[in-house]
Amino acid sequence: MDYMRHALSLAKLALGHASPNPAVGAVIVKEGVIVGEGYTQPPGSDHAEVVALGQAGGKAKGATMYVTLEPCSYYGRTPPCTQAIIAAGIAEVHLSMIDPNPLVCGRGEAELEAVGVRTFLGEHEEEAQEINEFYIKFISSGLPFVIAKFAMSLDGKIATKTGDSKWISSEEARRYVHCLRHQVDAIMVGVNTIIADDPYLTARVGKEGGKVEKQPLRVVVDSRGRTPLAARVLQTPGKTLIAATREIEPARARALNQAGAEVLGLPSKDKMVDLGELLRVLGKREVTSLLVEGGGTLFGSLFEQDLVDKVLVFIAPIIIGGREAKSPIEGKGVEKVAQAMSLNRVKVEKLGAAMLIDGYIAR
């Protein structure tokens, strides 16, 4: 059995619950038998290694641990996992990857080696990095990992000339998006999307009836505070942040506050919200991941300012046509094809009738 791959499958169970901590899985094996396993619990609770050690009990002595991220070696919300591993008598630890957190970054591995615990590094490292791509970006830069997601027709349209867009993507694609919404810390749209579509921006997966315990923060980029007071994002359980410029009328800001939103006044850039500053503020609030779902003006600004990390595009086998039909990304665009932004590590997947293209911005 590939024990590290099993640990990675456990790590995925922590996505949507562990942030701002990394999603980690751990497996303890003795004489070819799994005696303990676990994954990261919500912040302030046990890390994966401690959960696995609790299951293993006395069987941990002399056993081998497989863990998807280097164990922490400092006191944070919880004590160091390295000390728990050493105290339990684990003989050998396999690590998928080193923790990029400057407080750890090799210290955990070194601490284990110093007391005679053998360590092995690099099993399924690429998969471990992908599971924790939110955490890696956040802990390295203080900024959230930004995903641009949109659905379009074969001819590159996200809505008809009348603004109708329901539904371009498949049912399977929509289920995929709700799972992704559950994993991220925040969802962001521009105010035009709120006015045109009145979306809920909720994650409808998890428990019976489609309810989940945690909803992502909803962020509306709305320079002047045009969000309707009856908008669904203000009526649905969960937190909504209106990112406006400091020029927003005080009376309008008060009305939005009374309707249930937090209004954040930010510096302006070209008479619009300074998106770089917005990301810095979200990072300070420990938002590690941000799913952007439109519209074209917001996407145009994000791509032009090089603020996107990953792109998810659902392509439906339909043709909408029309010169006035909407395209997913607006803004200035490039003048030559050679200047176009490209993706690497591209994957293509079929979801019902739609195709999903998933890739990272090449830098």
Coordinates of C-alpha atoms in Angstrom, one line a residue:
M1 CA 0.0 0.0 0.0
D2 CA 1.1 3.5 -0.8
Y3 CA 0.9 5.0 2.7
M4 CA 1.8 8.6 1.7
R5 CA -0.9 8.6 -1.0
H6 CA -3.4 7.5 1.8
A7 CA -2.1 10.4 3.9
L8 CA -2.7 12.8 1.0
S9 CA -6.3 11.6 0.7
L10 CA -6.7 12.3 4.4
A11 CA -5.3 15.8 3.9
K12 CA -8.0 16.6 1.3
L13 CA -10.6 16.1 4.0
A14 CA -9.2 19.0 5.9
L15 CA -9.7 21.5 3.0
G16 CA -12.4 24.0 4.0
H17 CA -11.8 23.4 7.7
A18 CA -8.1 24.0 8.4
S19 CA -7.5 27.5 7.2
P20 CA -5.3 29.5 7.9
N21 CA -3.4 26.3 8.8
P22 CA -2.3 23.9 6.1
A23 CA -4.4 20.8 5.3
V24 CA -2.3 17.9 6.4
G25 CA -2.8 14.1 6.6
A26 CA -0.8 11.7 8.7
V27 CA -0.7 7.9 8.8
I28 CA 1.2 5.7 11.4
V29 CA 2.3 2.2 10.3
K30 CA 3.7 -0.6 12.4
E31 CA 4.7 -4.0 11.0
G32 CA 2.7 -3.3 7.8
V33 CA -0.5 -2.3 9.6
I34 CA -2.0 1.2 9.9
V35 CA -2.3 1.8 13.7
G36 CA -3.3 5.5 13.5
E37 CA -4.3 8.2 11.0
G38 CA -5.7 11.7 11.1
Y39 CA -6.0 15.0 9.4
T40 CA -5.8 18.7 10.5
Q41 CA -8.7 19.8 12.7
P42 CA -10.0 23.3 12.8
P43 CA -7.6 26.1 14.1
G44 CA -6.9 25.6 17.8
S45 CA -7.6 21.9 17.6
D46 CA -5.2 19.0 17.0
H47 CA -2.9 18.8 14.0
A48 CA -2.9 15.6 11.8
E49 CA 0.1 14.1 13.6
V50 CA -1.5 14.4 17.0
V51 CA -4.8 12.9 15.9
A52 CA -2.9 10.0 14.4
L53 CA -0.8 9.5 17.5
G54 CA -3.9 9.6 19.7
Q55 CA -5.3 6.7 17.7
A56 CA -2.1 4.7 17.7
G57 CA -1.5 5.0 21.5
G58 CA 1.3 2.8 22.7
K59 CA 1.6 1.2 19.2
A60 CA 3.3 4.4 18.0
K61 CA 6.6 3.3 19.7
G62 CA 9.0 2.2 17.0
A63 CA 6.5 2.8 14.2
T64 CA 6.8 4.8 11.0
M65 CA 4.8 8.0 10.3
Y66 CA 3.8 9.3 6.9
V67 CA 2.9 13.0 6.9
T68 CA 2.1 15.3 4.0
L69 CA 3.9 18.3 5.5
E70 CA 6.9 18.8 7.7
P71 CA 5.7 18.7 11.4
C72 CA 5.6 22.1 13.1
S73 CA 8.3 22.8 15.7
Y74 CA 7.0 25.9 17.5
Y75 CA 4.2 26.8 19.8
G76 CA 1.3 28.4 18.0
R77 CA -2.3 27.8 18.8
T78 CA -1.1 24.2 19.7
P79 CA 2.2 22.7 21.0
P80 CA 4.8 21.5 18.5
C81 CA 4.0 18.3 16.7
T82 CA 7.7 17.4 16.7
Q83 CA 7.7 17.0 20.4
A84 CA 4.6 14.8 20.3
I85 CA 6.3 12.6 17.7
I86 CA 9.5 12.3 19.7
A87 CA 7.6 11.6 23.0
A88 CA 5.5 8.8 21.3
G89 CA 8.7 7.0 20.2
I90 CA 8.1 7.2 16.5
A91 CA 11.2 5.7 14.8
E92 CA 10.9 7.0 11.3
V93 CA 9.0 9.9 9.6
H94 CA 8.4 10.3 5.8
L95 CA 7.6 13.9 4.8
S96 CA 6.0 14.9 1.5
M97 CA 7.4 18.4 1.6
I98 CA 9.1 21.0 3.8
D99 CA 6.8 23.6 5.4
P100 CA 7.5 27.0 3.8
N101 CA 6.5 28.8 7.0
P102 CA 9.7 30.6 8.1
L103 CA 9.0 29.5 11.7
V104 CA 9.4 25.8 10.5
C105 CA 11.1 25.5 7.1
G106 CA 13.5 22.6 7.8
R107 CA 13.6 23.1 11.6
G108 CA 11.0 20.3 12.2
E109 CA 12.9 17.8 10.2
A110 CA 16.2 18.8 11.8
E111 CA 14.7 18.5 15.3
L112 CA 13.6 14.9 14.6
E113 CA 16.9 14.0 13.1
A114 CA 18.8 15.5 16.1
V115 CA 17.2 12.9 18.5
G116 CA 17.6 9.9 16.1
V117 CA 14.3 9.9 14.3
R118 CA 15.1 9.0 10.7
T119 CA 13.4 11.2 8.1
F120 CA 12.8 10.8 4.4
L121 CA 11.6 13.7 2.2
G122 CA 9.8 14.1 -1.1
E123 CA 7.2 11.4 -1.6
H124 CA 4.4 12.7 -3.8
E125 CA 5.7 16.2 -3.2
E126 CA 3.9 17.8 -6.2
E127 CA 0.5 16.5 -5.1
A128 CA 1.2 17.7 -1.5
Q129 CA 2.1 21.2 -2.8
E130 CA -1.1 21.3 -4.9
I131 CA -3.3 20.4 -1.9
N132 CA -1.7 23.2 0.1
E133 CA -1.3 25.8 -2.7
F134 CA -3.5 28.2 -0.7
Y135 CA -1.3 27.9 2.4
I136 CA 2.0 28.1 0.5
K137 CA 1.0 31.4 -1.3
F138 CA -0.4 32.9 2.0
I139 CA 2.5 31.9 4.3
S140 CA 5.1 33.0 1.7
S141 CA 3.6 36.4 0.8
G142 CA 0.8 37.3 3.2
L143 CA -1.6 37.4 0.3
P144 CA -4.5 35.1 -0.6
F145 CA -4.2 32.6 -3.5
V146 CA -6.5 34.0 -6.2
I147 CA -8.5 31.7 -8.5
A148 CA -10.4 33.1 -11.5
K149 CA -13.4 31.0 -12.4
F150 CA -15.8 31.4 -15.2
A151 CA -18.0 29.4 -17.5
M152 CA -18.4 30.3 -21.2
S153 CA -19.7 29.0 -24.5
L154 CA -17.5 27.6 -27.3
D155 CA -17.4 31.1 -28.8
G156 CA -16.2 32.7 -25.6
K157 CA -19.5 34.2 -24.3
I158 CA -20.6 34.2 -20.6
A159 CA -24.1 35.6 -21.3
T160 CA -26.4 36.5 -24.2
K161 CA -26.8 40.1 -25.3
T162 CA -29.8 40.4 -22.9
G163 CA -27.6 39.3 -20.0
D164 CA -29.1 35.8 -19.6
S165 CA -26.5 33.3 -18.4
K166 CA -28.5 30.5 -16.7
W167 CA -27.1 27.9 -17.2
I168 CA -24.1 27.8 -19.4
S169 CA -22.2 25.2 -17.4
S170 CA -23.4 21.6 -16.7
E171 CA -24.9 20.4 -13.4
E172 CA -21.7 18.5 -12.7
A173 CA -19.7 21.7 -13.2
R174 CA -22.0 23.5 -10.7
R175 CA -21.5 20.8 -8.1
Y176 CA -17.7 21.1 -8.6
V177 CA -17.9 24.8 -8.0
H178 CA -19.9 24.4 -4.8
C179 CA -17.3 22.0 -3.5
L180 CA -14.6 24.6 -4.4
R181 CA -16.6 27.3 -2.6
H182 CA -16.6 25.2 0.5
Q183 CA -12.8 24.9 0.3
V184 CA -11.9 28.6 -0.1
D185 CA -12.0 31.3 2.5
A186 CA -13.7 33.9 0.4
I187 CA -15.6 34.5 -2.9
M188 CA -15.3 37.8 -4.8
V189 CA -17.5 39.4 -7.5
G190 CA -17.9 42.8 -8.9
V191 CA -21.0 44.9 -8.2
N192 CA -22.3 44.5 -11.8
T193 CA -22.6 40.8 -11.2
I194 CA -24.6 41.4 -8.1
I195 CA -26.9 43.8 -9.9
A196 CA -27.3 41.6 -13.0
D197 CA -27.5 38.1 -11.4
D198 CA -28.3 38.7 -7.7
P199 CA -26.2 35.6 -6.7
Y200 CA -26.2 33.9 -3.3
L201 CA -22.4 33.2 -3.3
T202 CA -22.8 30.3 -0.9
A203 CA -21.4 26.8 -0.8
R204 CA -24.3 24.4 -1.1
V205 CA -22.6 21.1 -0.3
G206 CA -22.0 19.1 2.8
K207 CA -24.9 18.3 5.1
E208 CA -28.4 17.2 4.4
G209 CA -30.5 19.8 2.6
G210 CA -27.3 21.3 1.1
K211 CA -26.3 23.2 4.3
V212 CA -22.8 23.5 5.5
E213 CA -21.4 24.8 8.9
K214 CA -19.0 27.2 7.3
Q215 CA -19.7 29.7 4.5
P216 CA -17.0 31.6 2.7
L217 CA -16.7 35.4 3.2
R218 CA -18.5 37.1 0.4
V219 CA -16.5 40.1 -1.1
V220 CA -18.2 42.6 -3.4
V221 CA -16.0 45.0 -5.2
D222 CA -18.2 48.1 -5.3
S223 CA -16.4 51.4 -5.6
R224 CA -19.5 53.6 -5.0
G225 CA -21.7 51.3 -2.9
R226 CA -24.3 50.4 -5.6
T227 CA -25.1 47.0 -4.1
P228 CA -28.9 46.9 -3.7
L229 CA -29.9 46.7 -0.1
A230 CA -32.2 43.7 -0.9
A231 CA -29.4 41.8 -2.6
R232 CA -29.2 38.1 -1.7
V233 CA -25.6 38.5 -0.5
L234 CA -27.0 40.7 2.3
Q235 CA -30.0 38.5 3.1
T236 CA -28.3 35.1 3.3
P237 CA -26.5 33.8 6.4
G238 CA -22.8 34.5 6.3
K239 CA -20.5 37.6 6.2
T240 CA -20.5 40.1 3.3
L241 CA -17.7 42.6 2.8
I242 CA -18.4 45.6 0.5
A243 CA -15.0 46.8 -0.8
A244 CA -15.6 50.4 -1.7
T245 CA -13.3 53.4 -2.3
R246 CA -12.9 56.0 0.4
E247 CA -15.1 58.3 -1.7
I248 CA -18.2 56.3 -1.0
E249 CA -21.0 58.5 0.3
P250 CA -21.3 58.1 4.1
A251 CA -25.1 57.8 4.0
R252 CA -24.7 54.9 1.5
A253 CA -22.1 53.2 3.6
R254 CA -24.3 53.5 6.7
A255 CA -27.3 52.0 4.8
L256 CA -25.2 49.0 3.6
N257 CA -23.9 48.5 7.2
Q258 CA -27.5 48.5 8.4
A259 CA -28.4 46.0 5.8
G260 CA -25.8 43.6 7.2
A261 CA -22.6 44.3 5.3
E262 CA -19.2 45.5 6.4
V263 CA -18.2 48.4 4.3
L264 CA -14.4 48.7 3.8
G265 CA -13.1 52.0 2.4
L266 CA -10.0 51.5 0.4
P267 CA -7.7 53.7 -1.7
S268 CA -8.7 54.1 -5.3
K269 CA -6.8 53.3 -8.5
D270 CA -8.0 54.7 -11.8
K271 CA -11.2 55.7 -9.9
M272 CA -11.8 52.0 -8.9
V273 CA -10.9 50.0 -5.8
D274 CA -7.2 49.3 -5.5
L275 CA -7.3 45.6 -5.8
G276 CA -3.7 45.1 -4.6
E277 CA -4.6 46.8 -1.4
L278 CA -7.8 44.8 -1.0
L279 CA -5.8 41.6 -1.3
R280 CA -3.3 42.9 1.3
V281 CA -6.2 43.6 3.7
L282 CA -7.8 40.2 3.1
G283 CA -4.4 38.6 3.8
K284 CA -4.1 40.5 7.1
R285 CA -7.5 39.0 8.0
E286 CA -6.1 35.5 7.3
V287 CA -8.0 34.9 4.1
T288 CA -5.7 32.4 2.4
S289 CA -7.8 31.8 -0.7
L290 CA -10.1 33.8 -2.9
L291 CA -12.4 32.5 -5.6
V292 CA -13.3 35.2 -8.1
E293 CA -16.5 34.6 -10.1
G294 CA -16.8 37.7 -12.2
G295 CA -17.6 39.9 -13.9
G296 CA -15.6 41.0 -16.9
T297 CA -14.5 44.4 -15.5
L298 CA -13.1 42.8 -12.3
F299 CA -11.4 40.0 -14.2
G300 CA -9.8 42.5 -16.6
S301 CA -8.3 44.5 -13.7
L302 CA -7.1 41.4 -11.9
F303 CA -5.4 39.9 -14.9
E304 CA -3.9 43.3 -16.0
Q305 CA -2.5 43.8 -12.5
D306 CA -1.1 40.2 -12.5
L307 CA -3.0 39.3 -9.3
V308 CA -4.4 35.9 -10.5
D309 CA -2.7 32.6 -9.6
K310 CA -4.9 30.0 -11.1
V311 CA -7.6 29.9 -13.8
L312 CA -10.6 27.5 -14.0
V313 CA -12.6 27.7 -17.2
F314 CA -15.7 25.7 -17.9
I315 CA -16.5 25.5 -21.6
A316 CA -20.0 24.4 -22.6
P317 CA -20.6 22.8 -26.1
I318 CA -23.0 25.7 -27.1
I319 CA -22.6 28.7 -29.4
I320 CA -24.3 32.0 -28.2
G321 CA -23.1 34.4 -30.9
G322 CA -23.8 38.1 -31.0
R323 CA -21.5 41.1 -31.1
E324 CA -23.1 42.5 -27.9
A325 CA -23.0 39.2 -26.0
K326 CA -20.7 39.4 -22.9
S327 CA -17.1 38.1 -22.8
P328 CA -15.5 36.8 -19.6
I329 CA -12.5 39.2 -19.4
E330 CA -12.7 42.9 -20.3
G331 CA -10.1 45.6 -19.7
K332 CA -7.6 46.8 -22.2
G333 CA -6.3 43.4 -23.3
V334 CA -3.0 42.9 -25.1
E335 CA -2.1 44.3 -28.5
K336 CA -0.3 41.2 -29.9
V337 CA -0.9 37.5 -29.4
A338 CA 2.7 37.1 -28.3
Q339 CA 1.9 39.3 -25.3
A340 CA -1.0 37.0 -24.1
M341 CA -0.9 35.6 -20.6
S342 CA -0.2 31.9 -20.7
L343 CA -0.9 29.0 -18.4
N344 CA 1.2 26.1 -17.3
R345 CA 0.5 22.8 -15.5
V346 CA -2.7 22.7 -17.5
K347 CA -5.3 19.9 -16.9
V348 CA -8.4 19.2 -19.0
E349 CA -11.3 17.3 -17.4
K350 CA -14.8 16.5 -18.6
L351 CA -17.7 17.4 -16.3
G352 CA -21.0 16.3 -17.8
A353 CA -21.3 18.1 -21.1
A354 CA -18.8 20.8 -20.1
M355 CA -15.0 20.7 -20.3
L356 CA -12.9 22.1 -17.4
I357 CA -9.5 23.7 -18.2
D358 CA -7.5 24.2 -15.1
G359 CA -4.1 25.9 -15.1
Y360 CA -1.7 28.3 -13.4
I361 CA -0.5 31.7 -14.6
A362 CA 3.0 31.3 -16.0
R363 CA 5.4 33.7 -14.4

